[in-house]
PDB file of C-alpha atoms and ligand atoms in Angstrom:
ATOM      1  CA  MET A   1       8.830  14.602  -4.318  1.00 94.00           C
ATOM      2  CA  PRO A   2       7.154  11.179  -4.185  1.00 98.00           C
ATOM      3  CA  ILE A   3       5.911   9.639  -0.969  1.00 99.00           C
ATOM      4  CA  ILE A   4       8.065   6.605  -0.145  1.00 99.00           C
ATOM      5  CA  ALA A   5       6.505   3.678   1.705  1.00 99.00           C
ATOM      6  CA  PRO A   6       8.947   0.873   2.543  1.00 99.00           C
ATOM      7  CA  SER A   7       7.164  -2.473   2.840  1.00 98.00           C
ATOM      8  CA  VAL A   8       7.819  -4.054   6.228  1.00 98.00           C
ATOM      9  CA  LEU A   9       7.065  -7.473   4.666  1.00 98.00           C
ATOM     10  CA  SER A  10      10.644  -7.561   3.387  1.00 98.00           C
ATOM     11  CA  SER A  11      12.222  -6.490   6.677  1.00 98.00           C
ATOM     12  CA  ASP A  12      14.186  -8.856   8.929  1.00 98.00           C
ATOM     13  CA  PHE A  13      11.584 -10.006  11.467  1.00 98.00           C
ATOM     14  CA  LEU A  14      14.312 -11.095  13.872  1.00 98.00           C
ATOM     15  CA  ASN A  15      15.448  -7.473  13.854  1.00 98.00           C
ATOM     16  CA  LEU A  16      12.143  -5.717  13.340  1.00 98.00           C
ATOM     17  CA  GLY A  17      12.915  -2.991  15.887  1.00 98.00           C
ATOM     18  CA  ARG A  18      16.145  -2.170  14.093  1.00 98.00           C
ATOM     19  CA  ASP A  19      14.380  -1.991  10.716  1.00 98.00           C
ATOM     20  CA  VAL A  20      11.567   0.184  12.091  1.00 98.00           C
ATOM     21  CA  ALA A  21      14.208   2.546  13.537  1.00 98.00           C
ATOM     22  CA  MET A  22      15.935   2.659  10.137  1.00 98.00           C
ATOM     23  CA  ILE A  23      12.661   3.729   8.481  1.00 99.00           C
ATOM     24  CA  ASN A  24      12.096   6.340  11.212  1.00 99.00           C
ATOM     25  CA  GLU A  25      15.537   7.820  10.579  1.00 98.00           C
ATOM     26  CA  SER A  26      15.238   7.673   6.783  1.00 98.00           C
ATOM     27  CA  GLU A  27      13.479   9.987   4.340  1.00 98.00           C
ATOM     28  CA  ALA A  28      10.594   7.498   4.062  1.00 99.00           C
ATOM     29  CA  ASP A  29       7.089   8.872   4.637  1.00 99.00           C
ATOM     30  CA  TRP A  30       4.932   5.878   5.529  1.00 99.00           C
ATOM     31  CA  PHE A  31       5.310   2.307   6.788  1.00 99.00           C
ATOM     32  CA  HIS A  32       3.636  -0.009   4.255  1.00 99.00           C
ATOM     33  CA  VAL A  33       2.151  -2.947   6.173  1.00 99.00           C
ATOM     34  CA  ASP A  34       0.992  -5.965   4.129  1.00 98.00           C
ATOM     35  CA  VAL A  35      -1.634  -8.186   5.739  1.00 99.00           C
ATOM     36  CA  MET A  36      -2.294 -11.520   3.981  1.00 98.00           C
ATOM     37  CA  ASP A  37      -4.817 -14.156   4.991  1.00 98.00           C
ATOM     38  CA  GLY A  38      -3.894 -17.201   2.906  1.00 98.00           C
ATOM     39  CA  VAL A  39      -7.335 -17.034   1.226  1.00 98.00           C
ATOM     40  CA  PHE A  40      -7.425 -13.858  -0.854  1.00 98.00           C
ATOM     41  CA  VAL A  41      -3.735 -14.422  -1.639  1.00 98.00           C
ATOM     42  CA  PRO A  42      -1.652 -17.612  -1.490  1.00 98.00           C
ATOM     43  CA  ASN A  43       0.417 -16.446   1.474  1.00 98.00           C
ATOM     44  CA  ILE A  44       0.006 -15.519   5.149  1.00 98.00           C
ATOM     45  CA  SER A  45       2.003 -12.604   6.566  1.00 98.00           C
ATOM     46  CA  PHE A  46       1.199 -11.232  10.032  1.00 98.00           C
ATOM     47  CA  GLY A  47      -1.644  -9.764  12.064  1.00 98.00           C
ATOM     48  CA  PHE A  48      -2.568  -7.491  14.947  1.00 98.00           C
ATOM     49  CA  PRO A  49       0.192  -8.276  17.490  1.00 98.00           C
ATOM     50  CA  VAL A  50       2.907  -7.477  14.969  1.00 98.00           C
ATOM     51  CA  ILE A  51       1.147  -4.334  13.706  1.00 98.00           C
ATOM     52  CA  LYS A  52       0.732  -3.095  17.302  1.00 98.00           C
ATOM     53  CA  ALA A  53       4.426  -3.679  17.955  1.00 98.00           C
ATOM     54  CA  ILE A  54       5.371  -1.710  14.823  1.00 98.00           C
ATOM     55  CA  ARG A  55       2.971   1.068  15.847  1.00 98.00           C
ATOM     56  CA  LYS A  56       4.716   1.449  19.204  1.00 98.00           C
ATOM     57  CA  ALA A  57       8.056   2.160  17.554  1.00 98.00           C
ATOM     58  CA  ALA A  58       6.959   3.819  14.296  1.00 98.00           C
ATOM     59  CA  ALA A  59       7.242   7.603  14.041  1.00 98.00           C
ATOM     60  CA  LYS A  60       5.396   7.731  10.696  1.00 99.00           C
ATOM     61  CA  PRO A  61       1.887   6.673   9.578  1.00 99.00           C
ATOM     62  CA  LEU A  62       1.071   2.999   9.061  1.00 99.00           C
ATOM     63  CA  ASP A  63      -0.230   2.458   5.541  1.00 99.00           C
ATOM     64  CA  VAL A  64      -1.999  -0.877   5.921  1.00 99.00           C
ATOM     65  CA  HIS A  65      -2.734  -2.955   2.806  1.00 99.00           C
ATOM     66  CA  LEU A  66      -5.288  -5.680   3.458  1.00 99.00           C
ATOM     67  CA  MET A  67      -5.017  -8.686   1.167  1.00 99.00           C
ATOM     68  CA  ILE A  68      -7.837 -10.488   2.960  1.00 99.00           C
ATOM     69  CA  VAL A  69     -11.396 -11.607   2.239  1.00 98.00           C
ATOM     70  CA  GLU A  70     -14.257  -9.982   4.171  1.00 98.00           C
ATOM     71  CA  PRO A  71     -12.189  -7.062   5.487  1.00 98.00           C
ATOM     72  CA  ASP A  72     -15.363  -5.495   6.984  1.00 98.00           C
ATOM     73  CA  ARG A  73     -15.064  -7.949   9.886  1.00 98.00           C
ATOM     74  CA  PHE A  74     -11.843  -6.335  11.082  1.00 98.00           C
ATOM     75  CA  LEU A  75     -11.917  -2.606  10.244  1.00 98.00           C
ATOM     76  CA  SER A  76     -12.133  -1.308  13.817  1.00 98.00           C
ATOM     77  CA  GLN A  77      -9.460  -3.752  14.963  1.00 98.00           C
ATOM     78  CA  PHE A  78      -7.059  -2.339  12.381  1.00 99.00           C
ATOM     79  CA  LYS A  79      -7.863   1.148  13.629  1.00 98.00           C
ATOM     80  CA  ASP A  80      -7.128   0.005  17.201  1.00 98.00           C
ATOM     81  CA  ALA A  81      -3.887  -1.634  16.042  1.00 98.00           C
ATOM     82  CA  GLY A  82      -2.695   1.742  14.746  1.00 98.00           C
ATOM     83  CA  ALA A  83      -3.535   1.926  11.027  1.00 99.00           C
ATOM     84  CA  ALA A  84      -3.620   5.488   9.671  1.00 99.00           C
ATOM     85  CA  HIS A  85      -4.529   4.365   6.150  1.00 99.00           C
ATOM     86  CA  LEU A  86      -6.498   1.216   5.397  1.00 99.00           C
ATOM     87  CA  SER A  87      -6.637  -0.136   1.857  1.00 99.00           C
ATOM     88  CA  VAL A  88      -9.007  -2.942   0.930  1.00 99.00           C
ATOM     89  CA  HIS A  89      -9.056  -4.835  -2.339  1.00 99.00           C
ATOM     90  CA  PHE A  90     -11.718  -3.980  -4.913  1.00 98.00           C
ATOM     91  CA  GLU A  91     -11.883  -7.703  -5.699  1.00 98.00           C
ATOM     92  CA  ALA A  92     -12.634  -8.610  -2.062  1.00 98.00           C
ATOM     93  CA  CYS A  93     -15.444  -6.102  -1.386  1.00 98.00           C
ATOM     94  CA  PRO A  94     -18.965  -6.634  -2.750  1.00 98.00           C
ATOM     95  CA  HIS A  95     -20.132  -3.483  -0.900  1.00 98.00           C
ATOM     96  CA  LEU A  96     -17.095  -1.341  -1.458  1.00 98.00           C
ATOM     97  CA  HIS A  97     -18.854   1.986  -0.945  1.00 98.00           C
ATOM     98  CA  ARG A  98     -20.048   0.902   2.494  1.00 98.00           C
ATOM     99  CA  THR A  99     -16.586  -0.382   3.361  1.00 98.00           C
ATOM    100  CA  VAL A 100     -14.773   2.845   2.458  1.00 98.00           C
ATOM    101  CA  GLN A 101     -17.382   4.934   4.280  1.00 98.00           C
ATOM    102  CA  ARG A 102     -16.846   2.844   7.395  1.00 98.00           C
ATOM    103  CA  ILE A 103     -13.051   3.185   7.165  1.00 99.00           C
ATOM    104  CA  ARG A 104     -13.427   6.975   7.026  1.00 98.00           C
ATOM    105  CA  GLU A 105     -15.955   6.998   9.886  1.00 98.00           C
ATOM    106  CA  LEU A 106     -13.375   5.182  11.979  1.00 99.00           C
ATOM    107  CA  GLY A 107     -10.946   8.046  11.323  1.00 98.00           C
ATOM    108  CA  MET A 108      -8.622   6.395   8.798  1.00 99.00           C
ATOM    109  CA  LYS A 109      -7.776   7.314   5.219  1.00 99.00           C
ATOM    110  CA  ALA A 110      -9.625   4.902   2.944  1.00 99.00           C
ATOM    111  CA  GLY A 111      -7.772   3.143   0.150  1.00 99.00           C
ATOM    112  CA  VAL A 112      -8.873   0.822  -2.633  1.00 99.00           C
ATOM    113  CA  ALA A 113      -6.349  -1.608  -4.097  1.00 99.00           C
ATOM    114  CA  ILE A 114      -6.716  -3.083  -7.574  1.00 98.00           C
ATOM    115  CA  ASN A 115      -5.084  -6.245  -8.901  1.00 98.00           C
ATOM    116  CA  PRO A 116      -3.131  -6.080 -12.163  1.00 98.00           C
ATOM    117  CA  HIS A 117      -6.113  -7.415 -14.162  1.00 98.00           C
ATOM    118  CA  THR A 118      -8.684  -5.014 -12.664  1.00 98.00           C
ATOM    119  CA  SER A 119      -9.513  -2.074 -14.901  1.00 98.00           C
ATOM    120  CA  VAL A 120      -9.183   1.462 -13.551  1.00 98.00           C
ATOM    121  CA  SER A 121     -12.527   2.217 -15.231  1.00 98.00           C
ATOM    122  CA  LEU A 122     -14.261   0.122 -12.536  1.00 98.00           C
ATOM    123  CA  LEU A 123     -13.354   2.847 -10.006  1.00 98.00           C
ATOM    124  CA  ALA A 124     -15.338   5.597 -11.749  1.00 98.00           C
ATOM    125  CA  ASP A 125     -18.220   5.483  -9.256  1.00 98.00           C
ATOM    126  CA  ILE A 126     -16.064   5.305  -6.114  1.00 98.00           C
ATOM    127  CA  ILE A 127     -13.150   7.583  -6.987  1.00 98.00           C
ATOM    128  CA  THR A 128     -14.503  10.681  -5.206  1.00 98.00           C
ATOM    129  CA  ASP A 129     -14.973   8.673  -1.995  1.00 98.00           C
ATOM    130  CA  VAL A 130     -11.455   7.313  -1.580  1.00 98.00           C
ATOM    131  CA  ASP A 131      -8.223   8.845  -0.310  1.00 98.00           C
ATOM    132  CA  ILE A 132      -5.827   6.368  -1.926  1.00 99.00           C
ATOM    133  CA  VAL A 133      -5.884   4.104  -4.968  1.00 99.00           C
ATOM    134  CA  LEU A 134      -3.301   1.348  -4.561  1.00 99.00           C
ATOM    135  CA  VAL A 135      -2.344   0.069  -8.000  1.00 98.00           C
ATOM    136  CA  MET A 136      -0.837  -3.410  -7.780  1.00 98.00           C
ATOM    137  CA  SER A 137       2.023  -3.836 -10.226  1.00 98.00           C
ATOM    138  CA  VAL A 138       2.526  -7.487  -9.238  1.00 98.00           C
ATOM    139  CA  ASN A 139      -0.023 -10.140  -8.334  1.00 98.00           C
ATOM    140  CA  PRO A 140      -0.381  -9.650  -4.581  1.00 98.00           C
ATOM    141  CA  GLY A 141       0.971 -12.241  -2.190  1.00 98.00           C
ATOM    142  CA  PHE A 142       4.733 -11.955  -2.157  1.00 98.00           C
ATOM    143  CA  GLY A 143       7.530  -9.420  -2.023  1.00 98.00           C
ATOM    144  CA  GLY A 144      10.340  -9.458  -4.542  1.00 98.00           C
ATOM    145  CA  GLN A 145       8.322 -10.131  -7.705  1.00 98.00           C
ATOM    146  CA  LYS A 146       8.947  -8.655 -11.127  1.00 98.00           C
ATOM    147  CA  PHE A 147       7.190  -5.392 -12.022  1.00 98.00           C
ATOM    148  CA  ILE A 148       4.373  -5.890 -14.565  1.00 98.00           C
ATOM    149  CA  SER A 149       5.009  -3.070 -17.019  1.00 96.00           C
ATOM    150  CA  GLN A 150       1.474  -3.079 -18.498  1.00 93.00           C
ATOM    151  CA  THR A 151       0.321  -1.521 -15.219  1.00 95.00           C
ATOM    152  CA  ILE A 152       1.983   1.837 -16.012  1.00 97.00           C
ATOM    153  CA  HIS A 153      -0.868   2.885 -18.309  1.00 98.00           C
ATOM    154  CA  LYS A 154      -3.232   2.406 -15.358  1.00 98.00           C
ATOM    155  CA  ILE A 155      -1.474   5.215 -13.499  1.00 98.00           C
ATOM    156  CA  THR A 156      -1.995   7.525 -16.471  1.00 98.00           C
ATOM    157  CA  ALA A 157      -5.681   6.578 -16.722  1.00 98.00           C
ATOM    158  CA  LEU A 158      -6.187   7.092 -12.994  1.00 98.00           C
ATOM    159  CA  ARG A 159      -4.455  10.486 -13.057  1.00 98.00           C
ATOM    160  CA  LYS A 160      -6.970  11.561 -15.707  1.00 98.00           C
ATOM    161  CA  MET A 161      -9.948  10.146 -13.763  1.00 98.00           C
ATOM    162  CA  ILE A 162      -8.818  11.882 -10.565  1.00 98.00           C
ATOM    163  CA  ALA A 163      -8.321  15.233 -12.336  1.00 98.00           C
ATOM    164  CA  GLU A 164     -11.696  15.059 -14.094  1.00 98.00           C
ATOM    165  CA  SER A 165     -13.636  13.985 -10.988  1.00 98.00           C
ATOM    166  CA  GLY A 166     -11.962  16.328  -8.503  1.00 97.00           C
ATOM    167  CA  SER A 167     -11.168  13.333  -6.284  1.00 98.00           C
ATOM    168  CA  PRO A 168      -8.634  13.879  -3.470  1.00 95.00           C
ATOM    169  CA  ALA A 169      -7.170  10.407  -4.059  1.00 98.00           C
ATOM    170  CA  LEU A 170      -3.439   9.749  -4.090  1.00 99.00           C
ATOM    171  CA  ILE A 171      -2.078   7.112  -6.452  1.00 99.00           C
ATOM    172  CA  GLU A 172       0.163   4.536  -4.780  1.00 99.00           C
ATOM    173  CA  ILE A 173       1.997   1.881  -6.776  1.00 98.00           C
ATOM    174  CA  ASP A 174       2.932  -1.415  -5.174  1.00 98.00           C
ATOM    175  CA  GLY A 175       5.095  -4.265  -6.415  1.00 98.00           C
ATOM    176  CA  GLY A 176       8.456  -4.523  -8.117  1.00 98.00           C
ATOM    177  CA  VAL A 177       9.295  -0.839  -7.701  1.00 98.00           C
ATOM    178  CA  ASP A 178      13.035  -0.230  -8.048  1.00 98.00           C
ATOM    179  CA  LEU A 179      15.555   2.491  -8.816  1.00 98.00           C
ATOM    180  CA  ASN A 180      15.207   1.794 -12.562  1.00 98.00           C
ATOM    181  CA  ASN A 181      11.435   2.215 -12.878  1.00 98.00           C
ATOM    182  CA  ALA A 182      10.713   4.747 -10.093  1.00 98.00           C
ATOM    183  CA  SER A 183      11.113   7.923 -12.163  1.00 98.00           C
ATOM    184  CA  GLN A 184       8.893   6.530 -14.929  1.00 98.00           C
ATOM    185  CA  LEU A 185       6.182   5.801 -12.359  1.00 98.00           C
ATOM    186  CA  ILE A 186       6.381   9.334 -10.954  1.00 98.00           C
ATOM    187  CA  SER A 187       6.226  10.804 -14.471  1.00 98.00           C
ATOM    188  CA  ALA A 188       3.140   8.698 -15.210  1.00 98.00           C
ATOM    189  CA  GLY A 189       1.448  10.266 -12.164  1.00 98.00           C
ATOM    190  CA  ALA A 190       2.151   8.100  -9.123  1.00 98.00           C
ATOM    191  CA  ASP A 191       2.166  10.004  -5.812  1.00 98.00           C
ATOM    192  CA  ALA A 192       3.488   7.203  -3.608  1.00 99.00           C
ATOM    193  CA  LEU A 193       5.904   4.342  -4.205  1.00 99.00           C
ATOM    194  CA  VAL A 194       5.884   1.144  -2.134  1.00 99.00           C
ATOM    195  CA  ALA A 195       9.239  -0.639  -2.055  1.00 98.00           C
ATOM    196  CA  GLY A 196      10.079  -3.883  -0.278  1.00 98.00           C
ATOM    197  CA  GLN A 197      12.964  -5.810  -1.772  1.00 98.00           C
ATOM    198  CA  THR A 198      14.544  -2.727  -3.275  1.00 98.00           C
ATOM    199  CA  VAL A 199      14.923  -1.200   0.186  1.00 98.00           C
ATOM    200  CA  PHE A 200      15.618  -4.240   2.326  1.00 98.00           C
ATOM    201  CA  SER A 201      17.978  -6.097  -0.010  1.00 98.00           C
ATOM    202  CA  SER A 202      20.083  -2.958  -0.308  1.00 98.00           C
ATOM    203  CA  PRO A 203      23.390  -2.871   1.585  1.00 98.00           C
ATOM    204  CA  ASP A 204      22.413   0.674   2.588  1.00 98.00           C
ATOM    205  CA  PRO A 205      18.598   0.877   2.894  1.00 98.00           C
ATOM    206  CA  ARG A 206      18.547   4.504   4.052  1.00 98.00           C
ATOM    207  CA  THR A 207      20.472   5.658   1.012  1.00 98.00           C
ATOM    208  CA  THR A 208      18.230   3.580  -1.248  1.00 98.00           C
ATOM    209  CA  ILE A 209      15.191   5.306   0.286  1.00 99.00           C
ATOM    210  CA  SER A 210      16.813   8.698  -0.410  1.00 98.00           C
ATOM    211  CA  GLN A 211      17.457   7.646  -3.993  1.00 98.00           C
ATOM    212  CA  LEU A 212      13.821   6.623  -4.452  1.00 98.00           C
ATOM    213  CA  LYS A 213      12.761   9.952  -2.946  1.00 98.00           C
ATOM    214  CA  LYS A 214      14.795  11.790  -5.588  1.00 97.00           C
ATOM    215  CA  ALA A 215      13.484   9.638  -8.473  1.00 93.00           C
TER     216      ALA A 215
HETATM  217  C1  DX5 B   1       2.751  -7.694  -2.466  1.00 50.50           C
HETATM  218  C2  DX5 B   1       2.714  -6.596  -1.440  1.00 50.50           C
HETATM  219  C3  DX5 B   1       3.765  -5.590  -1.630  1.00 50.50           C
HETATM  220  C4  DX5 B   1       5.166  -6.118  -1.488  1.00 50.50           C
HETATM  221  C5  DX5 B   1       6.063  -5.233  -2.276  1.00 50.50           C
HETATM  222  O1  DX5 B   1       1.675  -8.534  -2.284  1.00 50.50           O
HETATM  223  O2  DX5 B   1       1.480  -5.920  -1.484  1.00 50.50           O
HETATM  224  O3  DX5 B   1       3.569  -4.466  -0.794  1.00 50.50           O
HETATM  225  O4  DX5 B   1       5.599  -6.164  -0.152  1.00 50.50           O
HETATM  226  O5  DX5 B   1       7.328  -5.800  -2.285  1.00 50.50           O
HETATM  227  P1  DX5 B   1       8.343  -5.551  -3.485  1.00 50.50           P
HETATM  228  O6  DX5 B   1       8.651  -4.088  -3.495  1.00 50.50           O
HETATM  229  O7  DX5 B   1       9.515  -6.396  -3.069  1.00 50.50           O
HETATM  230  O8  DX5 B   1       7.690  -6.017  -4.757  1.00 50.50           O
HETATM  231 ZN1   ZN B   2       1.329  -3.951  -0.358  1.00 50.50          ZN
END
């Protein structure tokens, strides 16, 4: 069964406690937490106080996706805020190997996220050092965007790279995941599905999470 990671970005911030409780009670596996700085992406989301508040109520790991420049400046603060997984963008890290080593030294799972235009082949020399590859299937910055279907072949290519290298990495797909494309993404080799709008615009989010789990 796929790992399901609802994206808190699409939750109702006026009722964040209620939405965190819903995820706790659902079949979801992780909380996907999107951090945006207004520089790497054209949007600003939230930072440490909000993540710490989620951590207090969350009964499942926080899967933190950093869409920020110079993430190295903040790695230990994300650990202190409660991140279990920390994914940085390939495009934002000139010394990616150092960054992922540091994330692991801090006791978190290390993830590398790639934008839709970034080739999987660029991960060949880092794949054995990462725990998660986060494949963006929209241009990062906003929830509720349309799935870019050309990204499916990247899952297939990554699956092959992971098998051939013996890497422990999980493949997580993020952006525009819905009940129509989920099973195709699992078949292509995705281990984890992020879902924002699909979960939070549903009249029954818990059931939608169960449906994604069965995809
Ligand atoms: C986009 C974020 C995603 C987003 C997914 O920049 O990284 O995690 O919240 O939302 P949906 O599922 O609505 O595309
Ligand atoms: Zn994300």
